Amino acid sequence: MTLNVPASHRIGGYVVTHTPGHLEIELMWAETRADQTGQSCALIYDVRTKEPEEMRIAVQKSLSMLFITFHFVSFIPWKTPESV
């Protein structure tokens, strides 16, 4: 069950999800890959000024406990706007 999930739009081979201040772009087939590193990115921007702050890229990480391994995706800083 999911609540308050933002709308996703399919554009070509991508899924685009937008919430104020956050724009996420993911390859449509990213979840079918064993390693999802680099399969999606997120643009973080200031809601008031609409200026970009940074771009983050997905990195898959693993956490092992006993005989169970959990894989999860987190977003790490990737790019920032150039200073003019």
Short mmCIF file of C-alpha atoms in Angstrom, two decimals:
data_model
loop_
_atom_site.label_atom_id
_atom_site.label_comp_id
_atom_site.label_asym_id
_atom_site.label_seq_id
_atom_site.Cartn_x
_atom_site.Cartn_y
_atom_site.Cartn_z
CA MET A 1 0.00 0.00 0.00
CA THR A 2 1.34 3.41 -0.93
CA LEU A 3 0.03 6.81 0.05
CA ASN A 4 0.75 10.26 -1.32
CA VAL A 5 2.88 8.99 -4.21
CA PRO A 6 3.75 11.67 -6.80
CA ALA A 7 2.60 11.14 -10.38
CA SER A 8 5.12 9.54 -12.74
CA HIS A 9 5.28 10.22 -16.45
CA ARG A 10 6.71 7.85 -19.05
CA ILE A 11 8.73 9.71 -21.67
CA GLY A 12 10.44 7.46 -24.20
CA GLY A 13 12.47 4.94 -22.19
CA TYR A 14 12.39 7.05 -19.02
CA VAL A 15 10.12 7.52 -16.01
CA VAL A 16 10.04 11.13 -14.78
CA THR A 17 8.71 12.00 -11.31
CA HIS A 18 8.36 15.58 -10.12
CA THR A 19 7.69 16.99 -6.68
CA PRO A 20 8.45 20.61 -5.76
CA GLY A 21 12.22 20.95 -5.46
CA HIS A 22 12.97 17.46 -6.79
CA LEU A 23 12.92 16.03 -10.32
CA GLU A 24 13.84 12.34 -10.70
CA ILE A 25 14.66 10.66 -14.02
CA GLU A 26 14.97 6.87 -14.17
CA LEU A 27 15.48 4.40 -16.99
CA MET A 28 12.23 2.49 -17.41
CA TRP A 29 13.95 -0.90 -17.13
CA ALA A 30 16.31 0.06 -14.26
CA GLU A 31 14.59 -2.21 -11.73
CA THR A 32 15.27 -5.26 -13.90
CA ARG A 33 19.05 -4.87 -13.60
CA ALA A 34 21.08 -6.56 -10.87
CA ASP A 35 23.03 -3.34 -10.21
CA GLN A 36 21.01 -0.13 -10.43
CA THR A 37 24.03 2.16 -10.11
CA GLY A 38 23.79 4.99 -12.65
CA GLN A 39 20.31 4.01 -13.80
CA SER A 40 18.62 7.11 -12.38
CA CYS A 41 19.40 10.64 -11.30
CA ALA A 42 17.72 13.46 -9.42
CA LEU A 43 17.83 17.21 -9.94
CA ILE A 44 17.43 19.21 -6.73
CA TYR A 45 16.36 22.84 -7.18
CA ASP A 46 15.26 25.79 -5.06
CA VAL A 47 11.45 25.93 -5.15
CA ARG A 48 11.31 29.69 -4.70
CA THR A 49 13.90 30.74 -7.32
CA LYS A 50 13.66 27.61 -9.50
CA GLU A 51 17.48 27.61 -9.70
CA PRO A 52 19.25 24.21 -9.74
CA GLU A 53 21.27 23.33 -6.64
CA GLU A 54 22.76 19.93 -7.46
CA MET A 55 22.30 16.76 -9.41
CA ARG A 56 22.54 13.37 -7.71
CA ILE A 57 23.11 9.95 -9.22
CA ALA A 58 21.85 6.58 -7.99
CA VAL A 59 24.32 4.18 -6.38
CA GLN A 60 23.36 0.70 -5.27
CA LYS A 61 24.70 -0.42 -1.90
CA SER A 62 24.42 -3.69 0.02
CA LEU A 63 23.93 -4.54 3.66
CA SER A 64 24.53 -8.13 4.80
CA MET A 65 23.30 -9.63 8.04
CA LEU A 66 23.98 -13.31 8.65
CA PHE A 67 22.81 -15.02 5.47
CA ILE A 68 20.54 -12.22 4.21
CA THR A 69 21.73 -9.40 1.96
CA PHE A 70 19.66 -6.27 1.41
CA HIS A 71 20.32 -4.12 -1.64
CA PHE A 72 19.19 -0.50 -1.64
CA VAL A 73 19.68 2.54 -3.84
CA SER A 74 20.75 5.91 -2.51
CA PHE A 75 21.49 9.15 -4.32
CA ILE A 76 24.94 10.72 -3.95
CA PRO A 77 26.08 14.19 -5.14
CA TRP A 78 27.14 14.08 -8.80
CA LYS A 79 27.16 17.55 -10.36
CA THR A 80 26.63 21.15 -9.30
CA PRO A 81 25.90 24.25 -11.40
CA GLU A 82 28.84 26.24 -12.72
CA SER A 83 29.57 29.54 -10.99
CA VAL A 84 29.23 32.45 -13.38
#
